[in-house]
mmCIF file of C-alpha atoms and ligand atoms in Angstrom:
data_model
loop_
_atom_site.group_PDB
_atom_site.id
_atom_site.type_symbol
_atom_site.label_atom_id
_atom_site.label_comp_id
_atom_site.label_asym_id
_atom_site.label_seq_id
_atom_site.Cartn_x
_atom_site.Cartn_y
_atom_site.Cartn_z
ATOM 1 C CA UNK A 1 160.553 70.425 209.730
ATOM 2 C CA UNK A 2 159.981 68.768 213.134
ATOM 3 C CA UNK A 3 160.137 64.986 212.926
ATOM 4 C CA UNK A 4 156.777 64.095 214.387
ATOM 5 C CA UNK A 5 155.142 60.714 214.530
ATOM 6 C CA UNK A 6 151.581 60.929 213.306
ATOM 7 C CA UNK A 7 150.939 57.202 213.564
ATOM 8 C CA UNK A 8 147.847 56.225 215.488
ATOM 9 C CA UNK A 9 146.804 59.833 216.134
ATOM 10 C CA UNK A 10 143.057 60.064 216.460
ATOM 11 C CA UNK A 11 141.920 63.063 214.470
ATOM 12 C CA UNK A 12 138.531 64.742 214.830
ATOM 13 C CA UNK A 13 137.707 66.605 211.618
ATOM 14 C CA UNK A 14 135.512 69.502 212.724
ATOM 15 C CA UNK A 15 133.387 71.505 210.313
ATOM 16 C CA UNK A 16 130.515 73.913 210.563
ATOM 17 C CA UNK A 17 127.426 72.934 208.647
ATOM 18 C CA UNK A 18 126.578 75.694 206.249
ATOM 19 C CA UNK A 19 123.133 74.370 205.473
ATOM 20 C CA UNK A 20 121.426 77.288 207.181
ATOM 21 C CA UNK A 21 123.666 79.943 205.704
ATOM 22 C CA UNK A 22 123.326 78.395 202.242
ATOM 23 C CA UNK A 23 119.547 78.432 202.403
ATOM 24 C CA UNK A 24 119.408 81.466 200.129
ATOM 25 C CA UNK A 25 122.122 80.209 197.776
ATOM 26 C CA UNK A 26 121.365 78.644 194.412
ATOM 27 C CA UNK A 27 121.381 74.815 194.603
ATOM 28 C CA UNK A 28 124.053 74.442 191.931
ATOM 29 C CA UNK A 29 126.559 76.382 194.069
ATOM 30 C CA UNK A 30 125.799 74.622 197.306
ATOM 31 C CA UNK A 31 127.933 71.572 196.727
ATOM 32 C CA UNK A 32 131.125 73.526 196.059
ATOM 33 C CA UNK A 33 130.465 75.659 199.136
ATOM 34 C CA UNK A 34 129.464 72.881 201.483
ATOM 35 C CA UNK A 35 132.145 72.159 204.072
ATOM 36 C CA UNK A 36 130.566 68.783 204.857
ATOM 37 C CA UNK A 37 131.810 67.457 201.513
ATOM 38 C CA UNK A 38 135.272 68.750 202.330
ATOM 39 C CA UNK A 39 135.225 67.259 205.839
ATOM 40 C CA UNK A 40 134.352 63.846 204.424
ATOM 41 C CA UNK A 41 137.106 64.013 201.802
ATOM 42 C CA UNK A 42 139.675 64.962 204.450
ATOM 43 C CA UNK A 43 138.460 62.271 206.866
ATOM 44 C CA UNK A 44 138.724 59.646 204.089
ATOM 45 C CA UNK A 45 142.190 60.838 203.109
ATOM 46 C CA UNK A 46 143.385 60.571 206.736
ATOM 47 C CA UNK A 47 141.811 57.118 207.065
ATOM 48 C CA UNK A 48 143.554 56.003 203.875
ATOM 49 C CA UNK A 49 146.950 56.774 205.383
ATOM 50 C CA UNK A 50 145.990 54.778 208.470
ATOM 51 C CA UNK A 51 144.943 57.549 210.861
ATOM 52 C CA UNK A 52 141.732 56.930 212.792
ATOM 53 C CA UNK A 53 139.788 60.053 211.799
ATOM 54 C CA UNK A 54 136.126 60.892 212.164
ATOM 55 C CA UNK A 55 134.171 63.986 211.216
ATOM 56 C CA UNK A 56 132.118 66.080 213.602
ATOM 57 C CA UNK A 57 129.614 68.836 212.903
ATOM 58 C CA UNK A 58 129.897 71.918 215.096
ATOM 59 C CA UNK A 59 126.699 71.668 217.183
ATOM 60 C CA UNK A 60 124.430 74.249 218.774
ATOM 61 C CA UNK A 61 125.436 72.889 222.183
ATOM 62 C CA UNK A 62 129.251 72.824 222.498
ATOM 63 C CA UNK A 63 129.095 70.702 225.642
ATOM 64 C CA UNK A 64 128.013 67.765 223.472
ATOM 65 C CA UNK A 65 131.014 68.425 221.222
ATOM 66 C CA UNK A 66 133.465 68.290 224.121
ATOM 67 C CA UNK A 67 131.862 64.987 225.167
ATOM 68 C CA UNK A 68 132.002 63.607 221.622
ATOM 69 C CA UNK A 69 135.721 64.441 221.335
ATOM 70 C CA UNK A 70 136.344 62.716 224.641
ATOM 71 C CA UNK A 71 134.464 59.533 223.733
ATOM 72 C CA UNK A 72 136.277 59.428 220.383
ATOM 73 C CA UNK A 73 139.594 59.910 222.210
ATOM 74 C CA UNK A 74 140.659 62.770 219.954
ATOM 75 C CA UNK A 75 144.398 63.587 219.974
ATOM 76 C CA UNK A 76 143.959 66.510 217.609
ATOM 77 C CA UNK A 77 141.294 68.443 215.743
ATOM 78 C CA UNK A 78 141.393 69.205 212.037
ATOM 79 C CA UNK A 79 139.617 72.523 212.266
ATOM 80 C CA UNK A 80 137.532 73.404 209.196
ATOM 81 C CA UNK A 81 135.072 75.577 211.129
ATOM 82 C CA UNK A 82 134.042 78.727 209.286
ATOM 83 C CA UNK A 83 130.731 79.789 210.747
ATOM 84 C CA UNK A 84 129.863 78.325 214.148
ATOM 85 C CA UNK A 85 126.231 79.010 214.993
ATOM 86 C CA UNK A 86 125.846 80.226 211.432
ATOM 87 C CA UNK A 87 128.002 83.296 212.055
ATOM 88 C CA UNK A 88 131.210 84.049 210.146
ATOM 89 C CA UNK A 89 132.091 86.398 212.992
ATOM 90 C CA UNK A 90 132.224 83.417 215.365
ATOM 91 C CA UNK A 91 134.924 81.729 213.255
ATOM 92 C CA UNK A 92 137.609 82.538 215.895
ATOM 93 C CA UNK A 93 135.427 81.121 218.664
ATOM 94 C CA UNK A 94 135.812 77.567 217.335
ATOM 95 C CA UNK A 95 139.619 77.809 217.600
ATOM 96 C CA UNK A 96 139.337 79.410 221.048
ATOM 97 C CA UNK A 97 137.075 76.579 222.190
ATOM 98 C CA UNK A 98 139.653 73.991 221.048
ATOM 99 C CA UNK A 99 142.343 75.829 222.992
ATOM 100 C CA UNK A 100 140.246 75.762 226.133
ATOM 101 C CA UNK A 101 139.810 72.017 225.627
ATOM 102 C CA UNK A 102 143.626 71.852 225.375
ATOM 103 C CA UNK A 103 143.419 69.930 222.125
ATOM 104 C CA UNK A 104 146.032 70.589 219.426
ATOM 105 C CA UNK A 105 144.310 71.781 216.255
ATOM 106 C CA UNK A 106 145.184 72.672 212.685
ATOM 107 C CA UNK A 107 145.412 76.141 211.242
ATOM 108 C CA UNK A 108 145.246 79.570 212.731
ATOM 109 C CA UNK A 109 144.379 80.680 216.231
ATOM 110 C CA UNK A 110 141.618 83.053 217.331
ATOM 111 C CA UNK A 111 143.674 86.249 217.008
ATOM 112 C CA UNK A 112 144.424 86.212 213.252
ATOM 113 C CA UNK A 113 140.984 84.723 212.566
ATOM 114 C CA UNK A 114 139.330 87.633 214.383
ATOM 115 C CA UNK A 115 141.558 90.394 213.016
ATOM 116 C CA UNK A 116 141.481 89.234 209.391
ATOM 117 C CA UNK A 117 137.718 88.771 209.421
ATOM 118 C CA UNK A 118 137.514 92.517 209.981
ATOM 119 C CA UNK A 119 138.775 93.957 206.697
ATOM 120 C CA UNK A 120 139.318 97.497 208.009
ATOM 121 C CA UNK A 121 141.153 96.355 211.135
ATOM 122 C CA UNK A 122 143.365 94.000 209.106
ATOM 123 C CA UNK A 123 144.226 96.824 206.705
ATOM 124 C CA UNK A 124 145.126 99.111 209.606
ATOM 125 C CA UNK A 125 147.490 96.435 210.905
ATOM 126 C CA UNK A 126 149.025 96.013 207.437
ATOM 127 C CA UNK A 127 149.529 99.779 207.063
ATOM 128 C CA UNK A 128 150.990 100.110 210.555
ATOM 129 C CA UNK A 129 153.655 97.626 209.512
ATOM 130 C CA UNK A 130 154.378 99.446 206.278
ATOM 131 C CA UNK A 131 152.759 96.784 204.107
ATOM 132 C CA UNK A 132 151.117 98.211 200.979
ATOM 133 C CA UNK A 133 147.308 97.905 200.917
ATOM 134 C CA UNK A 134 144.736 99.987 199.008
ATOM 135 C CA UNK A 135 143.532 103.142 200.785
ATOM 136 C CA UNK A 136 140.073 102.839 202.316
ATOM 137 C CA UNK A 137 137.201 104.404 204.240
ATOM 138 C CA UNK A 138 134.730 102.652 206.492
ATOM 139 C CA UNK A 139 131.065 103.720 206.513
ATOM 140 C CA UNK A 140 128.321 102.777 208.934
ATOM 141 C CA UNK A 141 125.910 105.099 207.116
ATOM 142 C CA UNK A 142 125.792 106.725 203.712
ATOM 143 C CA UNK A 143 128.331 109.588 203.736
ATOM 144 C CA UNK A 144 127.474 113.206 202.839
ATOM 145 C CA UNK A 145 130.528 113.159 200.646
ATOM 146 C CA UNK A 146 133.071 110.400 200.093
ATOM 147 C CA UNK A 147 136.200 112.377 200.717
ATOM 148 C CA UNK A 148 139.774 111.480 200.050
ATOM 149 C CA UNK A 149 139.486 108.413 197.853
ATOM 150 C CA UNK A 150 140.202 108.294 194.159
ATOM 151 C CA UNK A 151 137.927 106.565 191.671
ATOM 152 C CA UNK A 152 137.333 103.871 190.634
ATOM 153 C CA UNK A 153 136.650 102.436 194.080
ATOM 154 C CA UNK A 154 135.230 99.136 195.272
ATOM 155 C CA UNK A 155 132.503 98.835 197.914
ATOM 156 C CA UNK A 156 132.425 95.664 200.011
ATOM 157 C CA UNK A 157 130.785 94.387 203.188
ATOM 158 C CA UNK A 158 133.409 94.963 205.909
ATOM 159 C CA UNK A 159 133.140 91.523 207.524
ATOM 160 C CA UNK A 160 132.351 88.939 204.877
ATOM 161 C CA UNK A 161 134.391 86.352 203.074
ATOM 162 C CA UNK A 162 134.314 84.199 199.949
ATOM 163 C CA UNK A 163 133.454 87.257 197.819
ATOM 164 C CA UNK A 164 130.041 87.560 199.489
ATOM 165 C CA UNK A 165 128.573 90.866 198.356
ATOM 166 C CA UNK A 166 131.128 91.349 195.581
ATOM 167 C CA UNK A 167 129.870 91.727 192.016
ATOM 168 C CA UNK A 168 130.863 93.853 189.030
ATOM 169 C CA UNK A 169 128.474 96.501 190.476
ATOM 170 C CA UNK A 170 130.755 96.767 193.514
ATOM 171 C CA UNK A 171 133.185 98.800 191.416
ATOM 172 C CA UNK A 172 132.005 102.409 191.339
ATOM 173 C CA UNK A 173 133.222 105.253 189.154
ATOM 174 C CA UNK A 174 131.663 108.250 190.874
ATOM 175 C CA UNK A 175 130.249 109.575 194.110
ATOM 176 C CA UNK A 176 126.580 108.888 193.280
ATOM 177 C CA UNK A 177 127.197 105.216 192.524
ATOM 178 C CA UNK A 178 129.431 104.964 195.591
ATOM 179 C CA UNK A 179 126.646 106.194 197.877
ATOM 180 C CA UNK A 180 124.106 103.861 196.276
ATOM 181 C CA UNK A 181 126.382 100.909 196.735
ATOM 182 C CA UNK A 182 127.263 101.812 200.333
ATOM 183 C CA UNK A 183 123.527 102.002 201.098
ATOM 184 C CA UNK A 184 122.985 98.624 199.428
ATOM 185 C CA UNK A 185 125.788 96.904 201.382
ATOM 186 C CA UNK A 186 124.735 98.320 204.762
ATOM 187 C CA UNK A 187 121.128 97.319 204.230
ATOM 188 C CA UNK A 188 121.649 93.924 202.609
ATOM 189 C CA UNK A 189 124.518 92.706 204.820
ATOM 190 C CA UNK A 190 123.577 94.530 208.003
ATOM 191 C CA UNK A 191 127.145 95.724 208.611
ATOM 192 C CA UNK A 192 129.514 98.539 207.711
ATOM 193 C CA UNK A 193 130.640 99.058 204.125
ATOM 194 C CA UNK A 194 134.328 99.339 203.363
ATOM 195 C CA UNK A 195 135.236 101.422 200.330
ATOM 196 C CA UNK A 196 138.691 100.816 198.903
ATOM 197 C CA UNK A 197 140.641 102.357 196.090
ATOM 198 C CA UNK A 198 140.314 99.969 193.181
ATOM 199 C CA UNK A 199 143.649 98.444 192.230
ATOM 200 C CA UNK A 200 142.779 96.865 188.929
ATOM 201 C CA UNK A 201 145.940 95.220 187.615
ATOM 202 C CA UNK A 202 147.001 91.577 187.723
ATOM 203 C CA UNK A 203 145.735 89.498 190.655
ATOM 204 C CA UNK A 204 147.861 86.972 192.541
ATOM 205 C CA UNK A 205 147.621 84.836 195.619
ATOM 206 C CA UNK A 206 150.320 83.108 197.604
ATOM 207 C CA UNK A 207 149.838 80.244 200.048
ATOM 208 C CA UNK A 208 152.068 79.952 203.083
ATOM 209 C CA UNK A 209 152.760 76.977 205.362
ATOM 210 C CA UNK A 210 154.587 76.992 208.696
ATOM 211 C CA UNK A 211 154.348 78.105 212.299
ATOM 212 C CA UNK A 212 156.883 80.907 212.247
ATOM 213 C CA UNK A 213 159.095 78.918 214.641
ATOM 214 C CA UNK A 214 162.723 77.870 214.306
ATOM 215 C CA UNK A 215 161.569 74.281 213.633
ATOM 216 C CA UNK A 216 158.784 75.217 211.239
ATOM 217 C CA UNK A 217 159.598 78.540 209.610
ATOM 218 C CA UNK A 218 157.187 80.028 207.093
ATOM 219 C CA UNK A 219 157.570 78.819 203.550
ATOM 220 C CA UNK A 220 155.534 79.920 200.584
ATOM 221 C CA UNK A 221 154.087 77.749 197.845
ATOM 222 C CA UNK A 222 154.385 78.854 194.199
ATOM 223 C CA UNK A 223 152.340 82.033 193.548
ATOM 224 C CA UNK A 224 149.132 81.689 191.547
ATOM 225 C CA UNK A 225 147.617 84.260 189.224
ATOM 226 C CA UNK A 226 143.894 84.779 188.719
ATOM 227 C CA UNK A 227 143.941 85.399 185.005
ATOM 228 C CA UNK A 228 141.172 87.686 183.747
ATOM 229 C CA UNK A 229 140.678 86.331 180.237
ATOM 230 C CA UNK A 230 137.921 88.726 179.280
ATOM 231 C CA UNK A 231 138.047 92.482 179.735
ATOM 232 C CA UNK A 232 134.422 92.631 180.843
ATOM 233 C CA UNK A 233 135.343 91.258 184.292
ATOM 234 C CA UNK A 234 137.189 93.412 186.780
ATOM 235 C CA UNK A 235 136.794 91.540 190.054
ATOM 236 C CA UNK A 236 136.829 88.018 191.372
ATOM 237 C CA UNK A 237 133.119 88.167 192.226
ATOM 238 C CA UNK A 238 130.893 85.755 194.122
ATOM 239 C CA UNK A 239 129.711 84.199 190.839
ATOM 240 C CA UNK A 240 133.208 83.823 189.430
ATOM 241 C CA UNK A 241 134.232 81.938 192.561
ATOM 242 C CA UNK A 242 131.233 79.683 193.085
ATOM 243 C CA UNK A 243 128.913 79.481 190.091
ATOM 244 C CA UNK A 244 130.201 77.221 187.274
ATOM 245 C CA UNK A 245 127.241 78.300 185.113
ATOM 246 C CA UNK A 246 128.261 81.973 185.193
ATOM 247 C CA UNK A 247 130.527 83.110 182.300
ATOM 248 C CA UNK A 248 132.999 84.776 184.685
ATOM 249 C CA UNK A 249 133.655 81.383 186.324
ATOM 250 C CA UNK A 250 135.532 80.183 183.230
ATOM 251 C CA UNK A 251 136.860 83.586 182.246
ATOM 252 C CA UNK A 252 138.629 84.316 185.527
ATOM 253 C CA UNK A 253 140.840 81.278 185.821
ATOM 254 C CA UNK A 254 143.648 80.467 188.232
ATOM 255 C CA UNK A 255 147.045 79.657 186.870
ATOM 256 C CA UNK A 256 149.659 78.121 189.154
ATOM 257 C CA UNK A 257 152.556 78.601 189.113
ATOM 258 C CA UNK A 258 151.958 82.141 187.846
ATOM 259 C CA UNK A 259 153.941 83.122 184.763
ATOM 260 C CA UNK A 260 155.833 86.015 186.269
ATOM 261 C CA UNK A 261 159.380 87.324 186.309
ATOM 262 C CA UNK A 262 161.642 86.271 189.166
ATOM 263 C CA UNK A 263 161.648 89.787 190.671
ATOM 264 C CA UNK A 264 157.846 89.749 191.044
ATOM 265 C CA UNK A 265 157.919 86.215 192.480
ATOM 266 C CA UNK A 266 160.524 87.284 195.034
ATOM 267 C CA UNK A 267 158.479 90.338 196.060
ATOM 268 C CA UNK A 268 155.285 88.274 196.424
ATOM 269 C CA UNK A 269 157.166 85.787 198.600
ATOM 270 C CA UNK A 270 158.697 88.511 200.742
ATOM 271 C CA UNK A 271 155.361 90.286 201.305
ATOM 272 C CA UNK A 272 153.559 87.021 202.087
ATOM 273 C CA UNK A 273 156.111 86.044 204.728
ATOM 274 C CA UNK A 274 155.958 89.523 206.208
ATOM 275 C CA UNK A 275 152.132 89.200 206.430
ATOM 276 C CA UNK A 276 152.554 85.814 208.147
ATOM 277 C CA UNK A 277 154.879 87.395 210.726
ATOM 278 C CA UNK A 278 152.720 90.444 211.315
ATOM 279 C CA UNK A 279 149.562 88.390 211.971
ATOM 280 C CA UNK A 280 151.386 85.560 213.766
ATOM 281 C CA UNK A 281 149.996 83.007 211.324
ATOM 282 C CA UNK A 282 150.105 79.344 212.120
ATOM 283 C CA UNK A 283 149.691 76.263 209.938
ATOM 284 C CA UNK A 284 148.446 77.548 206.608
ATOM 285 C CA UNK A 285 147.059 80.705 205.034
ATOM 286 C CA UNK A 286 146.726 82.511 201.723
ATOM 287 C CA UNK A 287 147.507 86.138 200.918
ATOM 288 C CA UNK A 288 145.732 87.917 198.022
ATOM 289 C CA UNK A 289 147.408 90.636 195.971
ATOM 290 C CA UNK A 290 146.795 92.927 193.065
ATOM 291 C CA UNK A 291 149.039 95.261 191.086
ATOM 292 C CA UNK A 292 148.295 98.825 190.064
ATOM 293 C CA UNK A 293 148.966 100.374 186.663
ATOM 294 C CA UNK A 294 152.661 100.693 187.509
ATOM 295 C CA UNK A 295 153.041 97.059 188.490
ATOM 296 C CA UNK A 296 153.233 97.907 192.195
ATOM 297 C CA UNK A 297 151.905 95.163 194.486
ATOM 298 C CA UNK A 298 149.174 95.705 197.080
ATOM 299 C CA UNK A 299 147.938 93.248 199.693
ATOM 300 C CA UNK A 300 144.162 92.895 199.270
ATOM 301 C CA UNK A 301 143.704 90.581 202.212
ATOM 302 C CA UNK A 302 145.144 87.839 204.371
ATOM 303 C CA UNK A 303 143.034 84.660 204.567
ATOM 304 C CA UNK A 304 143.878 82.756 207.761
ATOM 305 C CA UNK A 305 141.298 80.024 207.049
ATOM 306 C CA UNK A 306 141.385 79.485 203.296
ATOM 307 C CA UNK A 307 139.581 76.689 201.487
ATOM 308 C CA UNK A 308 141.661 73.502 201.477
ATOM 309 C CA UNK A 309 139.358 71.313 199.421
ATOM 310 C CA UNK A 310 141.102 69.216 196.776
ATOM 311 C CA UNK A 311 140.341 71.650 193.944
ATOM 312 C CA UNK A 312 140.925 74.893 195.859
ATOM 313 C CA UNK A 313 143.761 77.328 195.233
ATOM 314 C CA UNK A 314 145.838 76.206 198.196
ATOM 315 C CA UNK A 315 145.825 72.548 197.106
ATOM 316 C CA UNK A 316 146.672 73.587 193.551
ATOM 317 C CA UNK A 317 149.626 75.616 194.822
ATOM 318 C CA UNK A 318 150.741 72.655 196.953
ATOM 319 C CA UNK A 319 150.731 70.399 193.893
ATOM 320 C CA UNK A 320 152.732 73.018 191.982
ATOM 321 C CA UNK A 321 155.181 72.978 194.899
ATOM 322 C CA UNK A 322 155.524 69.190 194.777
ATOM 323 C CA UNK A 323 153.091 68.289 197.590
ATOM 324 C CA UNK A 324 150.276 65.888 196.744
ATOM 325 C CA UNK A 325 146.876 66.595 198.300
ATOM 326 C CA UNK A 326 147.408 63.921 200.922
ATOM 327 C CA UNK A 327 150.897 65.237 201.690
ATOM 328 C CA UNK A 328 149.423 68.733 202.144
ATOM 329 C CA UNK A 329 146.732 67.461 204.513
ATOM 330 C CA UNK A 330 149.327 65.592 206.573
ATOM 331 C CA UNK A 331 151.677 68.569 206.659
ATOM 332 C CA UNK A 332 148.852 70.790 207.955
ATOM 333 C CA UNK A 333 148.105 68.176 210.639
ATOM 334 C CA UNK A 334 151.780 67.881 211.532
ATOM 335 C CA UNK A 335 152.074 71.666 211.903
ATOM 336 C CA UNK A 336 149.031 71.676 214.203
ATOM 337 C CA UNK A 337 150.459 68.890 216.355
ATOM 338 C CA UNK A 338 153.890 70.557 216.426
ATOM 339 C CA UNK A 339 152.270 73.551 218.143
ATOM 340 C CA UNK A 340 150.820 71.240 220.794
ATOM 341 C CA UNK A 341 147.970 72.407 222.995
ATOM 342 C CA UNK A 342 147.932 76.220 222.750
HETATM 343 N N1 LIG B 401 140.832 97.213 196.501
HETATM 344 C C1 LIG B 401 140.614 96.356 195.504
HETATM 345 N N2 LIG B 401 141.100 96.604 194.270
HETATM 346 C C2 LIG B 401 140.865 95.740 193.245
HETATM 347 N N3 LIG B 401 140.161 94.606 193.363
HETATM 348 C C3 LIG B 401 139.666 94.299 194.569
HETATM 349 C C4 LIG B 401 139.875 95.139 195.703
HETATM 350 N N4 LIG B 401 139.265 94.575 196.765
HETATM 351 C C5 LIG B 401 138.717 93.430 196.315
HETATM 352 N N5 LIG B 401 138.936 93.258 194.995
HETATM 353 C C6 LIG B 401 138.443 92.145 194.149
HETATM 354 O O1 LIG B 401 137.394 91.483 194.833
HETATM 355 C C7 LIG B 401 137.775 90.142 195.191
HETATM 356 C C8 LIG B 401 137.275 89.782 196.571
HETATM 357 O O2 LIG B 401 137.697 90.739 197.511
HETATM 358 P P1 LIG B 401 138.270 90.364 198.933
HETATM 359 O O3 LIG B 401 138.525 91.610 199.683
HETATM 360 O O4 LIG B 401 139.405 89.420 198.765
HETATM 361 O O5 LIG B 401 137.013 89.644 199.598
HETATM 362 P P2 LIG B 401 136.762 88.173 200.159
HETATM 363 O O6 LIG B 401 137.229 88.220 201.571
HETATM 364 O O7 LIG B 401 135.306 88.023 200.051
HETATM 365 O O8 LIG B 401 137.568 87.230 199.318
HETATM 366 C C9 LIG B 401 139.294 90.131 195.072
HETATM 367 O O9 LIG B 401 139.763 88.827 194.807
HETATM 368 C C10 LIG B 401 139.527 91.102 193.920
HETATM 369 O O10 LIG B 401 139.282 90.517 192.661
HETATM 370 MG MG1 LIG B 402 139.696 87.289 198.957
#
């Protein structure tokens, strides 16, 4: 760990307002999804430990943002941006903008944000490095025949996040249902559909902190398991993540640290650190896994900008690893500052 003096650092907490993108979302889910709430909590936590922090909404006109940072005298940016200009695909642009302003910022840079937002591209990178990930096909139109994949399969939008577009109906058992679902995803989400072999065993996720440098090597937090308490659920769907009123919300529950044998813990740690190296991760991230019927682990995805609200998986894993929420927030800031202007 680099000894780094955080005292007096002026921190701009930057978030993207999701008001527009949440317009179609049920009111009861909006609060848990709203990054503004998160930005305020983080700003307050930084203020409590004596850091002058203020939160900023990502505006339509970025020139005004550059000016606002300058008048605030920002030394660093706590980057919580997920969808600048209401586009998840512009998530990397926020980090790139901060680099061009030569301001140190928290979390991952544009490259992993861009690559991991594209599920097919990220899986190709994983495979190229020999990391196990479920086999897949990418479709921009409904295929004549879905060759080469075994059933069951899962059909997802290729460039979404937060389980958008993922329900129990995403899991398909035959070719007819696969085609119907591919058509649905392409039409509803206006993007390609990725079809993956369904790996339906236990589900885990592992958070990683660090910059992959000699001073700040990667270190994992205790693995968590998403425990499926009821056999009727097969996937961590949109509802199970965000809708407390939906039965799956209580029936798919995270448990951290996961109750797993040491060998499985060691393998999860090894694969997570390998993912961090392959994507050049920086600051913090979370890797999602599932096992097949033989207990073999597969990487489902790498999340370079995971939720760090107080009740999110990453904060839970930090607590299990002996880091309070405030200590986690400060460590993420320290890692960002240790990288300096990028
Ligand atoms: N290939 C797969 N096999 C089994 N379950 C999957 C697979 N892909 C996704 N899932 C399920 O769907 C959830 C969300 O999928 P994921 O690809 O992580 O999307 P998101 O980026 O929206 O989180 C996972 O947490 C898991 O429960
Ligand atoms: Mg996921």
